[in-house]
Coordinates of C-alpha atoms and ligand atoms in Angstrom, one line a residue:
X1017 CA 3.0 2.0 -0.7
X1018 CA 1.5 2.8 2.7
X1019 CA -0.4 -0.3 3.2
X1020 CA -0.3 -1.9 6.7
X1021 CA 0.0 -5.3 4.8
X1022 CA 2.0 -8.3 4.0
X1023 CA 3.3 -8.1 0.5
X1024 CA 4.8 -10.5 -1.5
X1025 CA 6.2 -9.4 -5.2
X1026 CA 7.2 -11.2 -8.3
X1027 CA 8.5 -9.6 -11.3
X1028 CA 8.0 -11.3 -14.7
X1029 CA 9.8 -11.0 -17.9
X1030 CA 10.1 -12.8 -21.3
X1031 CA 10.7 -16.6 -21.6
X1032 CA 14.0 -17.6 -23.7
X1033 CA 13.6 -21.5 -24.1
X1034 CA 16.9 -21.6 -25.7
X1035 CA 18.8 -20.5 -22.6
X1036 CA 19.9 -23.2 -20.3
X1037 CA 19.6 -22.4 -16.7
X1038 CA 21.2 -23.7 -13.8
X1039 CA 21.9 -22.7 -10.2
X1040 CA 24.8 -20.7 -9.1
X1041 CA 26.7 -20.9 -5.9
X1042 CA 24.3 -18.7 -3.9
X1043 CA 21.5 -21.2 -4.8
X1044 CA 19.9 -19.0 -7.2
X1045 CA 19.0 -19.6 -11.0
X1046 CA 21.5 -18.0 -13.3
X1047 CA 18.5 -16.9 -15.4
X1048 CA 18.5 -13.9 -13.3
X1049 CA 21.8 -12.5 -12.2
X1050 CA 23.1 -9.0 -11.4
X1051 CA 26.4 -7.0 -10.8
X1052 CA 26.7 -3.7 -9.5
X1053 CA 25.3 -2.0 -12.6
X1054 CA 22.3 -3.8 -13.6
X1055 CA 20.5 -7.1 -13.9
X1056 CA 21.0 -9.8 -16.3
X1057 CA 18.0 -11.7 -17.6
X1058 CA 19.0 -14.8 -19.3
X1059 CA 22.5 -13.6 -19.8
X1060 CA 21.6 -10.3 -21.4
X1061 CA 22.1 -7.0 -19.4
X1062 CA 18.5 -5.5 -18.7
X1063 CA 17.4 -2.0 -17.5
X1064 CA 14.2 -3.3 -15.8
X1065 CA 11.4 -0.7 -16.2
X1066 CA 8.3 -1.8 -14.6
X1067 CA 4.8 -0.7 -13.9
X1068 CA 2.5 -1.4 -11.0
X1069 CA -0.9 -2.9 -11.5
X1070 CA -3.2 -4.5 -8.9
X1071 CA -5.5 -7.1 -10.2
X1072 CA -8.4 -6.7 -7.6
X1073 CA -8.4 -3.1 -8.6
X1074 CA -9.7 -4.2 -12.0
X1075 CA -11.5 -7.4 -11.0
X1076 CA -12.2 -8.5 -14.7
X1077 CA -9.4 -10.7 -15.6
X1078 CA -10.3 -10.6 -19.4
X1079 CA -9.5 -6.9 -19.1
X1080 CA -6.1 -7.4 -17.8
X1081 CA -4.7 -7.9 -21.2
X1082 CA -5.7 -4.3 -22.1
X1083 CA -3.4 -3.2 -19.3
X1084 CA -0.5 -5.6 -20.3
X1085 CA -0.8 -4.2 -23.9
X1086 CA -0.5 -0.6 -22.5
X1087 CA 2.2 -1.3 -20.5
X1088 CA 4.1 -2.8 -23.4
X1089 CA 2.9 0.2 -25.5
X1090 CA 4.6 2.6 -22.9
X1091 CA 7.9 0.7 -23.8
X1092 CA 8.1 -0.9 -20.1
X1093 CA 9.4 -4.5 -19.9
X1094 CA 8.0 -5.6 -16.6
X1095 CA 4.7 -5.4 -14.5
X1096 CA 4.5 -5.4 -10.8
X1097 CA 1.6 -7.1 -9.2
X1098 CA 0.4 -7.6 -5.6
X1099 CA -1.5 -10.5 -4.1
X1100 CA -4.1 -9.6 -1.5
X1101 CA -3.7 -11.9 1.6
X1102 CA -7.0 -11.2 3.1
X1103 CA -8.7 -11.7 -0.3
X1104 CA -6.9 -15.0 -1.1
X1105 CA -7.2 -16.5 2.4
X1106 CA -10.4 -14.9 3.9
X1107 CA -11.1 -17.9 6.4
X1108 CA -8.5 -20.1 8.2
X1109 CA -7.6 -23.0 6.3
X1110 CA -9.2 -21.6 3.1
X1111 CA -7.0 -20.5 0.3
X1112 CA -8.8 -19.3 -3.1
X1113 CA -6.4 -18.9 -6.0
X1114 CA -9.2 -18.5 -8.6
X1115 CA -10.9 -15.7 -10.2
X1116 CA -9.3 -12.3 -9.7
X1117 CA -6.8 -14.0 -7.0
X1118 CA -5.3 -16.1 -9.9
X1119 CA -2.6 -14.1 -11.4
X1120 CA -2.0 -16.7 -14.4
X1121 CA -4.1 -14.8 -17.1
X1122 CA -1.5 -12.0 -16.7
X1123 CA 1.5 -14.5 -17.5
X1124 CA 0.0 -15.9 -20.7
X1125 CA 1.7 -15.3 -23.9
X1126 CA 0.0 -13.7 -26.8
X1127 CA 0.3 -14.9 -30.2
X1128 CA 3.5 -13.8 -31.7
X1129 CA 3.8 -10.3 -33.0
X1130 CA 6.4 -7.7 -33.9
X1131 CA 5.9 -6.1 -30.6
X1132 CA 5.5 -8.8 -28.3
X1133 CA 7.2 -12.0 -29.7
X1134 CA 8.7 -13.8 -27.0
X1135 CA 8.2 -10.9 -24.7
X1136 CA 5.7 -11.5 -21.8
X1137 CA 5.8 -8.1 -19.9
X1138 CA 6.6 -8.7 -16.4
X1139 CA 4.7 -8.9 -13.4
X1140 CA 5.4 -8.4 -9.6
X1141 CA 3.1 -9.8 -7.2
X1142 CA 2.5 -8.7 -3.7
X1143 CA 0.6 -9.9 -1.0
X1144 CA -1.6 -7.3 1.0
X1145 CA -4.1 -6.9 3.6
X1146 CA -4.0 -9.1 6.8
X1147 CA -7.1 -11.1 7.0
X1148 CA -9.3 -10.7 9.9
X1149 CA -8.9 -14.0 11.1
X1150 CA -5.2 -13.4 11.5
X1151 CA -5.5 -9.9 12.9
X1152 CA -7.7 -11.1 15.7
X1153 CA -5.9 -14.4 16.7
X1154 CA -5.4 -14.6 20.1
X1155 CA -1.6 -14.5 20.9
X1156 CA 0.5 -14.0 23.9
X1157 CA 0.8 -11.1 24.5
X1158 CA -2.5 -10.3 23.1
X1159 CA -2.8 -9.1 19.5
X1160 CA -2.7 -5.6 18.9
X1161 CA -4.4 -5.3 15.4
X1162 CA -2.5 -2.0 14.8
X1163 CA 0.9 -2.4 16.2
X1164 CA 1.8 -5.7 17.9
X1165 CA 3.1 -9.1 17.2
X1166 CA 1.7 -9.5 13.7
X1167 CA 4.4 -9.4 11.3
X1168 CA 6.9 -10.9 13.7
X1169 CA 8.4 -14.3 14.6
X1170 CA 5.8 -14.8 17.0
X1171 CA 4.7 -18.5 17.0
X1172 CA 0.8 -17.9 16.5
X1173 CA 1.6 -15.5 13.6
X1174 CA 4.2 -17.9 11.9
X1175 CA 1.5 -20.6 12.0
X1176 CA -1.0 -18.2 10.5
X1177 CA 0.9 -17.4 7.3
X1178 CA 1.8 -20.9 6.4
X1179 CA -1.4 -21.8 4.5
X1180 CA -1.3 -18.6 2.4
X1181 CA 2.5 -18.5 1.7
X1182 CA 2.4 -22.3 0.7
X1183 CA -0.3 -22.0 -1.7
X1184 CA 0.8 -18.7 -3.4
X1185 CA 4.5 -19.5 -3.3
X1186 CA 3.9 -23.0 -4.8
X1187 CA 2.1 -21.3 -7.7
X1188 CA 4.7 -18.7 -8.3
X1189 CA 7.5 -21.2 -8.3
X1190 CA 5.8 -23.1 -11.1
X1191 CA 5.7 -19.9 -12.9
X1192 CA 9.3 -18.7 -12.8
X1193 CA 11.6 -18.0 -15.6
X1194 CA 13.2 -21.5 -14.9
X1195 CA 9.9 -23.1 -15.4
X1196 CA 8.9 -21.5 -18.8
X1197 CA 7.2 -18.7 -16.9
X1198 CA 8.0 -14.9 -16.9
X1199 CA 8.4 -14.4 -13.1
X1200 CA 12.0 -13.1 -12.4
X1201 CA 11.9 -11.6 -8.9
X1202 CA 9.9 -12.0 -5.7
X1203 CA 9.5 -9.3 -3.0
X1204 CA 9.1 -10.4 0.5
X1205 CA 6.9 -8.4 2.7
X1206 CA 6.5 -4.6 2.1
X1207 CA 8.1 -1.4 3.4
X1208 CA 8.9 -3.1 6.6
X1209 CA 11.4 -2.3 9.7
X1210 CA 14.1 -3.9 11.4
X1211 CA 13.0 -5.0 14.9
X1212 CA 13.0 -7.9 17.5
X1213 CA 11.8 -10.8 15.8
X1214 CA 10.8 -8.8 12.6
X1215 CA 14.3 -9.7 10.5
X1216 CA 13.9 -13.3 11.7
X1217 CA 10.3 -13.2 10.4
X1218 CA 11.1 -11.8 6.9
X1219 CA 14.2 -14.3 6.7
X1220 CA 11.8 -17.2 7.3
X1221 CA 9.3 -16.0 4.7
X1222 CA 12.3 -16.2 2.3
X1223 CA 13.6 -19.7 3.6
X1224 CA 10.0 -21.1 3.2
X1225 CA 9.9 -19.8 -0.4
X1226 CA 13.2 -21.4 -1.2
X1227 CA 12.0 -24.6 0.3
X1228 CA 9.0 -24.5 -2.0
X1229 CA 11.3 -24.1 -4.8
X1230 CA 11.8 -20.4 -5.4
X1231 CA 15.3 -20.0 -7.3
X1232 CA 14.6 -16.4 -8.6
X1233 CA 16.3 -13.7 -6.3
X1234 CA 14.1 -12.3 -3.5
X1235 CA 14.1 -8.7 -2.3
X1236 CA 12.7 -6.3 0.2
X1237 CA 11.5 -2.8 -0.5
X1238 CA 12.5 -0.4 2.4
X1239 CA 10.1 2.4 2.7
X1240 CA 12.8 4.9 2.4
X1241 CA 16.6 5.4 3.0
X1242 CA 16.4 3.4 6.3
X1243 CA 18.5 0.5 5.9
X1244 CA 15.8 -1.9 7.1
X1245 CA 16.1 -5.6 6.6
X1246 CA 19.6 -5.7 4.8
X1247 CA 20.6 -9.2 4.6
X1248 CA 17.3 -10.9 5.0
X1249 CA 16.7 -11.4 1.3
X1250 CA 19.1 -11.5 -1.9
X1251 CA 18.5 -7.9 -3.0
X1252 CA 17.6 -4.6 -1.3
X1253 CA 15.6 -2.0 -2.7
X1254 CA 13.7 1.2 -1.3
X1255 CA 10.6 3.2 -2.4
X1256 CA 10.7 6.9 -3.4
X1257 CA 7.8 9.2 -3.4
X1258 CA 9.6 12.6 -3.7
X1259 CA 6.1 14.5 -3.9
X1260 CA 3.6 14.2 -0.8
X1261 CA 0.2 13.3 -1.5
X1262 CA -1.2 16.1 0.7
X1263 CA 0.0 18.7 -1.9
X1264 CA -2.2 17.5 -4.7
X1265 CA -5.1 16.8 -2.2
X1266 CA -4.8 20.4 -1.2
X1267 CA -4.8 21.6 -4.7
X1268 CA -1.3 23.0 -4.7
X1269 CA 0.0 21.0 -7.8
X1270 CA 2.4 23.6 -8.7
X1271 CA 4.3 23.7 -5.7
X1272 CA 7.2 21.2 -6.0
X1273 CA 9.4 19.6 -3.5
X1274 CA 13.1 20.1 -3.9
X1275 CA 14.9 17.1 -5.8
X1276 CA 16.8 14.3 -3.7
X1277 CA 20.4 14.0 -4.4
X1278 CA 21.3 11.3 -1.8
X1279 CA 20.0 8.1 -3.5
X1280 CA 23.2 7.2 -5.4
X1281 CA 25.5 7.4 -2.4
X1282 CA 23.1 5.7 -0.2
X1283 CA 22.9 2.9 -2.5
X1284 CA 26.6 2.5 -2.8
X1285 CA 26.8 2.4 1.0
X1286 CA 24.1 -0.1 2.0
X1287 CA 24.0 -2.4 -1.3
X1288 CA 27.4 -1.9 -2.9
X1289 CA 27.4 -5.2 -5.0
X1290 CA 23.7 -4.9 -6.6
X1291 CA 22.0 -2.5 -9.0
X1292 CA 20.3 0.6 -7.7
X1293 CA 16.9 -0.5 -7.5
X1294 CA 13.6 1.3 -6.8
X1295 CA 10.8 -1.3 -6.2
X1296 CA 8.4 1.8 -6.2
X1297 CA 9.1 5.0 -7.6
X1298 CA 6.5 7.8 -7.8
X1299 CA 4.1 7.2 -10.6
X1300 CA 1.4 9.3 -9.3
X1301 CA -0.1 10.0 -5.9
X1302 CA -2.5 8.7 -3.4
X1303 CA -5.2 11.0 -2.2
X1304 CA -6.7 11.1 1.3
X1305 CA -10.2 11.2 2.4
X1306 CA -11.1 14.8 2.9
X1307 CA -8.6 16.4 0.4
X1308 CA -10.0 18.8 -1.9
X1309 CA -8.1 18.4 -5.3
X1310 CA -9.0 14.9 -6.3
X1311 CA -6.7 12.8 -8.4
X1312 CA -7.0 15.2 -11.4
X1313 CA -4.9 17.6 -9.4
X1314 CA -2.4 14.6 -8.4
X1315 CA -2.1 13.9 -12.1
X1316 CA -1.2 17.7 -12.6
X1317 CA 1.1 17.6 -9.6
X1318 CA 3.0 14.3 -10.5
X1319 CA 2.8 15.4 -14.3
X1320 CA 5.2 14.9 -17.4
X1321 CA 7.7 17.4 -15.9
X1322 CA 7.9 15.6 -12.7
X1323 CA 8.5 12.4 -14.9
X1324 CA 11.3 14.1 -16.7
X1325 CA 13.0 15.8 -14.0
X1326 CA 12.6 13.1 -11.1
X1327 CA 12.9 10.1 -13.2
X1328 CA 16.2 11.4 -15.0
X1329 CA 17.5 12.2 -11.6
X1330 CA 16.6 8.6 -10.5
X1331 CA 18.9 7.4 -13.5
X1332 CA 21.6 9.9 -12.6
X1333 CA 21.8 8.3 -9.3
X1334 CA 22.8 5.1 -10.9
X1335 CA 19.2 3.3 -11.1
X1336 CA 18.8 0.5 -13.5
X1337 CA 15.9 -1.2 -12.0
X1338 CA 12.6 0.6 -11.4
X1339 CA 8.8 0.0 -10.9
X1340 CA 6.5 3.0 -11.1
X1341 CA 3.8 2.9 -8.7
X1342 CA 1.1 3.0 -10.1
X1343 CA 1.0 2.5 -13.8
X1344 CA -2.7 1.8 -13.7
X1345 CA -4.5 2.5 -10.4
X1346 CA -7.9 1.4 -11.0
X1347 CA -10.7 1.4 -8.4
X1348 CA -10.6 0.1 -4.9
X1349 CA -14.0 -2.0 -4.9
X1350 CA -16.2 -3.2 -2.1
X1351 CA -14.8 -2.9 1.6
X1352 CA -11.3 -2.3 0.8
X1353 CA -10.9 1.3 0.6
X1354 CA -9.4 3.1 3.6
X1355 CA -8.6 6.4 4.9
X1356 CA -5.4 7.0 2.6
X1357 CA -7.2 5.7 -0.5
X1358 CA -10.9 6.2 -1.2
X1359 CA -13.0 4.1 -3.7
X1360 CA -11.1 5.4 -6.8
X1361 CA -7.5 4.6 -6.9
X1362 CA -7.0 6.5 -10.0
X1363 CA -3.6 7.6 -8.5
X1364 CA -3.0 10.2 -11.1
X1365 CA -1.1 7.4 -12.8
X1366 CA -0.3 7.4 -16.5
X1367 CA -3.2 5.3 -17.5
X1368 CA -6.5 6.8 -15.8
X1369 CA -9.2 4.9 -13.8
X1370 CA -11.2 4.5 -17.1
X1371 CA -8.0 3.1 -18.5
X1372 CA -7.5 5.8 -21.0
X1373 CA -3.9 6.9 -21.8
X1374 CA -2.7 10.3 -20.3
X1375 CA 0.0 12.4 -21.6
X1376 CA 2.1 10.7 -18.7
X1377 CA 1.9 7.5 -21.0
X1378 CA 3.4 9.3 -23.8
X1379 CA 6.5 10.6 -21.6
X1380 CA 7.1 7.0 -20.3
X1381 CA 7.2 6.0 -23.9
X1382 CA 9.6 8.7 -24.9
X1383 CA 12.0 7.5 -21.9
X1384 CA 11.5 4.0 -22.9
X1385 CA 12.7 4.7 -26.3
X1386 CA 15.9 6.1 -25.0
X1387 CA 16.6 3.5 -22.7
X1388 CA 16.0 0.7 -25.3
X1389 CA 18.2 2.6 -27.8
X1390 CA 21.2 3.3 -25.6
X1391 CA 22.3 -0.1 -24.0
X1392 CA 25.5 1.5 -22.9
X1393 CA 23.3 3.3 -20.5
X1394 CA 22.8 0.1 -18.5
X1395 CA 26.6 0.2 -17.1
X1396 CA 27.6 3.5 -16.0
X1397 CA 29.9 5.0 -13.4
X1398 CA 29.5 8.5 -12.0
X1399 CA 32.2 10.6 -13.5
X1400 CA 31.3 14.0 -11.8
X1401 CA 28.5 16.5 -10.8
X1402 CA 28.7 20.2 -11.9
X1403 CA 26.5 22.3 -10.1
X1404 CA 28.9 25.4 -10.4
X1405 CA 30.0 26.2 -13.8
X1406 CA 26.5 27.8 -14.6
X1407 CA 24.6 28.9 -11.7
X1408 CA 21.3 27.7 -12.7
X1409 CA 22.3 24.4 -13.9
X1410 CA 23.0 20.9 -12.4
X1411 CA 24.6 18.4 -14.6
X1412 CA 25.4 14.6 -13.7
X1413 CA 28.0 13.1 -15.9
X1414 CA 27.8 9.4 -16.2
X1415 CA 30.1 7.0 -18.4
X1416 CA 30.0 3.4 -19.5
X1417 CA 33.6 2.1 -18.5
X1418 CA 33.8 -0.2 -21.2
X1419 CA 32.8 1.8 -24.3
X1420 CA 33.6 5.1 -23.1
X1421 CA 30.1 6.4 -23.8
X1422 CA 29.2 9.5 -22.0
X1423 CA 25.8 10.6 -20.6
X1424 CA 25.0 14.0 -19.2
X1425 CA 21.9 14.6 -17.5
X1426 CA 20.8 18.3 -17.2
X1427 CA 18.3 20.0 -14.9
X1428 CA 17.7 23.1 -13.0
X1429 CA 19.9 23.4 -10.0
X1430 CA 16.9 24.3 -8.1
X1431 CA 14.4 21.9 -9.3
X1432 CA 11.4 23.7 -7.9
X1433 CA 12.3 26.8 -10.0
X1434 CA 10.0 28.0 -12.7
X1435 CA 12.5 30.0 -15.0
X1436 CA 13.4 29.3 -18.6
X1437 CA 17.0 30.0 -19.2
X1438 CA 19.4 29.2 -22.4
X1439 CA 22.9 28.0 -21.8
X1440 CA 25.9 26.2 -23.5
X1441 CA 27.7 23.8 -21.8
X1442 CA 31.3 22.3 -22.7
X1443 CA 31.0 18.5 -23.0
X1444 CA 34.7 18.0 -23.5
X1445 CA 36.1 15.4 -25.8
X1446 CA 33.1 13.5 -27.2
X1447 CA 33.6 9.9 -26.2
X1448 CA 30.3 8.2 -27.7
X1449 CA 31.5 4.7 -29.1
X1450 CA 30.1 4.2 -32.5
X1451 CA 28.3 1.1 -31.3
X1452 CA 26.5 3.4 -28.5
X1453 CA 23.5 4.1 -31.0
X1454 CA 21.6 1.0 -31.1
X1455 CA 18.8 2.8 -32.9
X1456 CA 15.2 1.7 -32.5
X1457 CA 16.2 -1.9 -33.4
X1458 CA 16.5 -2.3 -29.6
X1459 CA 13.2 -0.8 -28.8
X1460 CA 11.1 -4.0 -28.6
X1461 CA 14.1 -5.9 -26.8
X1462 CA 15.3 -9.2 -27.4
X1463 CA 13.1 -11.4 -29.5
X1464 CA 11.8 -8.9 -31.9
X1465 CA 11.5 -9.6 -35.2
X1466 CA 11.7 -6.7 -37.8
X1467 CA 10.9 -3.6 -35.9
X1468 CA 8.6 -0.9 -37.2
X1469 CA 7.7 2.4 -35.5
X1470 CA 3.9 3.2 -36.1
X1471 CA 3.1 7.0 -35.5
X1472 CA -0.1 8.7 -35.3
X1473 CA -2.8 6.2 -33.5
X1474 CA -3.9 6.6 -30.0
X1475 CA -2.7 3.2 -29.4
X1476 CA -0.8 0.5 -31.0
X1477 CA -1.6 -2.7 -29.1
X1478 CA 0.0 -5.5 -31.2
X1479 CA 1.6 -5.8 -34.6
X1480 CA 2.6 -8.9 -36.8
X1481 CA 4.6 -8.9 -40.0
X1482 CA 4.3 -12.3 -41.9
X1483 CA 6.8 -13.4 -44.3
X1484 CA 4.8 -12.0 -47.6
X1485 CA 5.3 -8.4 -46.2
X1486 CA 1.7 -8.0 -44.8
X1487 CA 1.8 -6.0 -41.6
X1488 CA -1.2 -6.8 -39.4
X1489 CA -1.6 -3.9 -36.7
X1490 CA -4.1 -3.8 -33.7
X1491 CA -5.0 -0.7 -31.9
X1492 CA -7.2 2.2 -31.0
X1493 CA -7.9 5.5 -32.7
X1494 CA -9.9 8.2 -31.0
X1495 CA -10.4 10.4 -34.3
X1496 CA -9.8 9.9 -37.9
X1497 CA -6.0 9.7 -38.0
X1498 CA -3.1 9.7 -40.6
X1499 CA -0.6 7.2 -39.7
X1500 CA 3.1 6.9 -40.5
X1501 CA 4.8 3.7 -40.6
X1502 CA 8.7 3.6 -40.5
X1503 CA 10.6 0.3 -41.0
X1504 CA 13.4 -1.3 -42.8
X1505 CA 11.5 -4.3 -43.8
X1506 CA 9.5 -4.6 -47.1
X1507 CA 6.0 -3.7 -46.9
X1508 CA 3.3 -5.1 -49.3
X1509 CA 0.0 -4.5 -47.2
X1510 CA -1.3 -3.3 -44.1
X1511 CA -4.3 -4.3 -42.0
X1512 CA -5.7 -2.3 -39.0
X1513 CA -7.8 -4.4 -36.6
X1514 CA -8.2 -7.0 -39.3
X1515 CA -9.3 -4.7 -42.2
X1516 CA -7.1 -3.8 -45.0
X1517 CA -6.1 -0.1 -45.2
X1518 CA -4.4 1.5 -48.1
X1519 CA -0.7 2.6 -47.8
X1520 CA 1.4 4.9 -49.8
X1521 CA 5.1 4.5 -49.7
X1522 CA 6.6 8.0 -49.4
X1523 CA 10.2 7.0 -49.3
X1524 CA 12.3 3.8 -49.0
X1525 CA 11.5 3.3 -45.4
X1526 CA 8.5 5.3 -44.9
X1527 CA 4.7 4.6 -45.7
X1528 CA 1.6 6.6 -44.8
X1529 CA -2.0 5.6 -44.5
X1530 CA -5.4 7.0 -43.1
X1531 CA -7.5 5.3 -40.5
X1532 CA -11.0 6.6 -40.3
X1533 CA -12.7 6.9 -36.8
X1534 CA -16.2 5.6 -36.7
X1535 CA -18.0 6.6 -33.2
X1536 CA -19.0 3.6 -31.2
X1537 CA -22.7 2.5 -31.9
X1538 CA -24.8 2.5 -30.2
X1539 CA -23.8 5.5 -28.4
X1540 CA -24.4 5.3 -24.6
X1541 CA -27.0 7.8 -23.2
X1542 CA -27.0 8.3 -19.6
X1543 CA -30.3 8.5 -17.8
X1544 CA -31.4 11.7 -16.2
X1545 CA -31.6 10.6 -12.5
X1546 CA -33.3 13.8 -11.4
X1547 CA -36.0 13.7 -13.9
X1548 CA -39.6 13.0 -12.4
X1549 CA -40.3 10.4 -15.0
X1550 CA -37.1 8.3 -13.7
X1551 CA -38.7 5.0 -12.2
X1552 CA -36.4 3.9 -9.3
X1553 CA -36.8 0.2 -8.1
X1554 CA -35.8 -1.1 -4.8
X1555 CA -36.0 -4.0 -2.6
X1556 CA -35.7 -3.9 1.2
X1557 CA -33.6 -6.8 2.0
X1558 CA -33.3 -6.4 5.7
X1559 CA -33.4 -9.9 6.9
X1560 CA -35.6 -9.0 10.2
X1561 CA -38.5 -7.8 8.0
X1562 CA -38.6 -10.8 6.0
X1563 CA -41.7 -13.1 6.8
X1564 CA -39.5 -16.3 7.7
X1565 CA -37.1 -14.3 9.8
X1566 CA -36.9 -15.8 13.3
X1567 CA -33.4 -14.5 14.6
X1568 CA -31.8 -17.9 14.9
X1569 CA -28.9 -16.8 12.3
X1570 CA -28.0 -13.9 14.2
X1571 CA -24.9 -14.4 16.5
X1572 CA -25.5 -13.2 20.1
X1573 CA -22.9 -10.6 20.9
X1574 CA -22.3 -11.7 24.3
X1575 CA -18.7 -12.0 25.0
X1576 CA -17.0 -10.1 27.7
X1577 CA -13.3 -10.6 26.7
X1578 CA -11.4 -9.4 23.6
X1579 CA -8.1 -10.3 22.1
X1580 CA -7.7 -6.6 21.2
X1581 CA -5.3 -4.7 23.5
X1582 CA -7.9 -1.7 23.1
X1583 CA -10.5 -2.1 25.8
X1584 CA -13.9 -1.0 24.9
X1585 CA -14.6 2.2 25.8
X1586 CA -18.4 2.0 26.0
X1587 CA -21.3 -0.6 25.5
X1588 CA -19.9 -3.1 28.3
X1589 CA -19.9 -5.3 29.5
X1590 CA -20.4 -7.0 26.1
X1591 CA -17.5 -6.8 23.7
X1592 CA -18.9 -5.3 20.4
X1593 CA -15.8 -5.7 18.0
X1594 CA -17.3 -7.7 15.2
X1595 CA -14.2 -9.4 14.7
X1596 CA -14.5 -11.2 18.0
X1597 CA -17.8 -13.1 16.6
X1598 CA -16.0 -14.1 13.1
X1599 CA -17.4 -11.0 11.1
X1600 CA -14.1 -9.5 9.5
X1601 CA -15.4 -7.8 6.4
X1602 CA -18.8 -6.8 4.7
X1603 CA -21.9 -4.9 5.9
X1604 CA -22.9 -5.4 9.2
X1605 CA -26.2 -5.7 10.9
X1606 CA -26.6 -5.0 14.5
X1607 CA -29.7 -5.9 16.4
X1608 CA -30.3 -4.5 19.7
X1609 CA -33.3 -4.9 22.1
X1610 CA -33.5 -2.6 25.2
X1611 CA -34.6 -4.3 28.2
X1612 CA -35.0 -2.8 31.8
X1613 CA -31.8 -1.8 33.0
X1614 CA -29.8 -2.4 29.7
X1615 CA -30.0 -3.8 26.6
X1616 CA -28.7 -7.0 24.6
X1617 CA -27.0 -7.1 21.4
X1618 CA -27.1 -9.5 18.4
X1619 CA -24.9 -9.3 15.4
X1620 CA -25.1 -10.7 11.8
X1621 CA -25.0 -10.8 8.1
X1622 CA -21.4 -9.7 7.4
Ligands
LIG76 C1 20.9 -11.5 -25.8 O1 21.2 -10.0 -26.6 C2 21.9 -10.3 -27.8 C3 21.9 -9.1 -28.6 O2 20.8 -8.5 -28.6 C4 21.2 -11.4 -28.7 O3 21.7 -11.7 -29.9 C5 20.9 -12.7 -27.8 O4 20.2 -13.6 -28.5 C6 20.4 -12.5 -26.5 N1 20.4 -13.6 -25.7 C7 19.5 -14.3 -25.6 C8 19.6 -15.5 -24.6 O5 18.4 -14.3 -25.7
LIG77 C1 12.2 -14.2 17.6 O1 13.4 -13.5 17.5 C2 13.8 -12.8 18.8 C3 14.6 -11.8 18.5 O2 15.8 -12.5 17.9 C4 14.3 -14.2 19.7 O3 14.5 -13.7 20.8 C5 13.0 -15.2 19.9 O4 13.4 -16.3 20.7 C6 12.3 -15.4 18.6 N1 11.2 -16.1 18.9 C7 10.8 -17.3 18.3 C8 9.8 -17.8 18.7 O5 11.7 -17.7 17.4
LIG78 C1 6.4 28.2 -9.3 O1 5.2 28.7 -9.9 C2 4.2 28.1 -8.9 C3 2.8 28.6 -9.4 O2 3.0 29.9 -9.9 C4 4.5 28.8 -7.6 O3 3.3 28.4 -6.7 C5 5.8 28.3 -7.1 O4 6.1 29.0 -5.8 C6 6.9 28.7 -7.9 N1 8.2 28.2 -7.6 C7 9.1 28.9 -7.3 C8 10.3 28.4 -6.9 O5 9.1 30.1 -7.4

């Protein structure tokens, strides 16, 4: 959210090789289709529940699997990921899709397991951060790096995105669901607006992607209910952040905003033939520089009660595709923080900056259990809203038109209220079809083998049941833990992180076991930085104190015109915008020499 950037997003899901895919009349693959209720992935109706994760905010690719496993453990079936344009294409003509810019480690399938077999959690990839070499291109009219011809159909800009777009989209196209990869959806741009040349620009990003072989649906994410960019891509979605960052930042985490009730009608008006789709729904909160509360307050503000009330309201408005921004925020390293996001990007998300699960992760899992269990919920019409029968109560009644299964979503009429009250509500004739309760067999989604529920451990990352009834579990405990295993399969033995554990069968489908916790060894002892005995080492690396410094690598800051529409306010006649000299990021070293009647400047070492 709120980044002045160019985005491209891709959602990824599982691969079903037996499904033969073809193109439908609209030129898109039949592997990802939709109607007005929900998406079909490989022919199966799917409630897309995704979590947002940014690779460069955890710039250690071997740790990405940890996040993927935590996404799966929360019961989500998709991941949304951004690409960063500035990092991928830092200099004109140079595109780097290696290291932390390479999303492919996220796509790899793990060895089969009861939790993950055939299910690669999905990803969405966005581009972000207009590189300096683009922001300072000489244009006509001159570029305004903050509000100008960037992100339009202007010829300079159209040329500027070709290298980047071609490389990134080519890699994405190779990993679409039709190619055996897990990518199901592609977002074009980010929170952008209607405007002269802007719709044309978004359309040409899409057509270029199609030329490069993209057959999955593309979509835009409007920044709100603004009807922007309708018709420029295949699908439309909008982002919703009901709670404002300034509240958590100013340590007012108990003051709620009223709930929004317009979402359902809005979707029916602007996009009546597609699922109600939230490419970003509030998963935590940004925190601005200067706020007093910090992210702990954001997590308290956008807490499990927020998840319950607002996510259920989103479902009540017919949503069947949603991406929580952020699932894991992480850290904004190096020179990438900005005024609305300092170095920590913890975001008050379900998984905190240190990758620890919070209780918000548990709430997501509860909600996922419901969604996996009740597939009738993926196809519902609004029957009615009752906010009068009981004055404090707001009830949304949804019904599956085929099975007749009814769903009632209850909340306070005034969602900001703190009162507790009891009520009884007449549900009329129960119409829940017997097929409606799919049980937890559906939890692990398509491709699961024998499902087991494991209760007790801090985290279960993976599970595998072999034909001999040996269940191998991988996970974490943070204290010695009793566990319960519920399942319909027959169980002979259980391993926890490859070590056998004793199990006791206490009823036909329930086993118990004990997992001892051993504290990590050696334990980490932080140094006392204030102690007089602490030895500090440093190296003064300033280039101009080095013996071989002769100044020849410094770039003279001698230009007197700029492509920026902002004139230099002082320091003339020379232009001191570092970008004008090719330094777009990093630490800058200015060297000035005062001469009689003025001074000269030099610049170097970005
Ligand atoms: C779709 O779901 C059904 C029911 O869960 C399952 O039998 C079928 O194999 C799924 N289709 C594919 C292509 O996986
Ligand atoms: C950009 O779009 C505008 C608005 O439709 C149009 O007038 C203009 O000719 C387009 N420019 C280019 C370079 O295609
Ligand atoms: C709910 O409680 C909080 C904290 O006590 C308070 O700030 C807020 O105003 C209350 N909300 C309402 C609607 O009374």
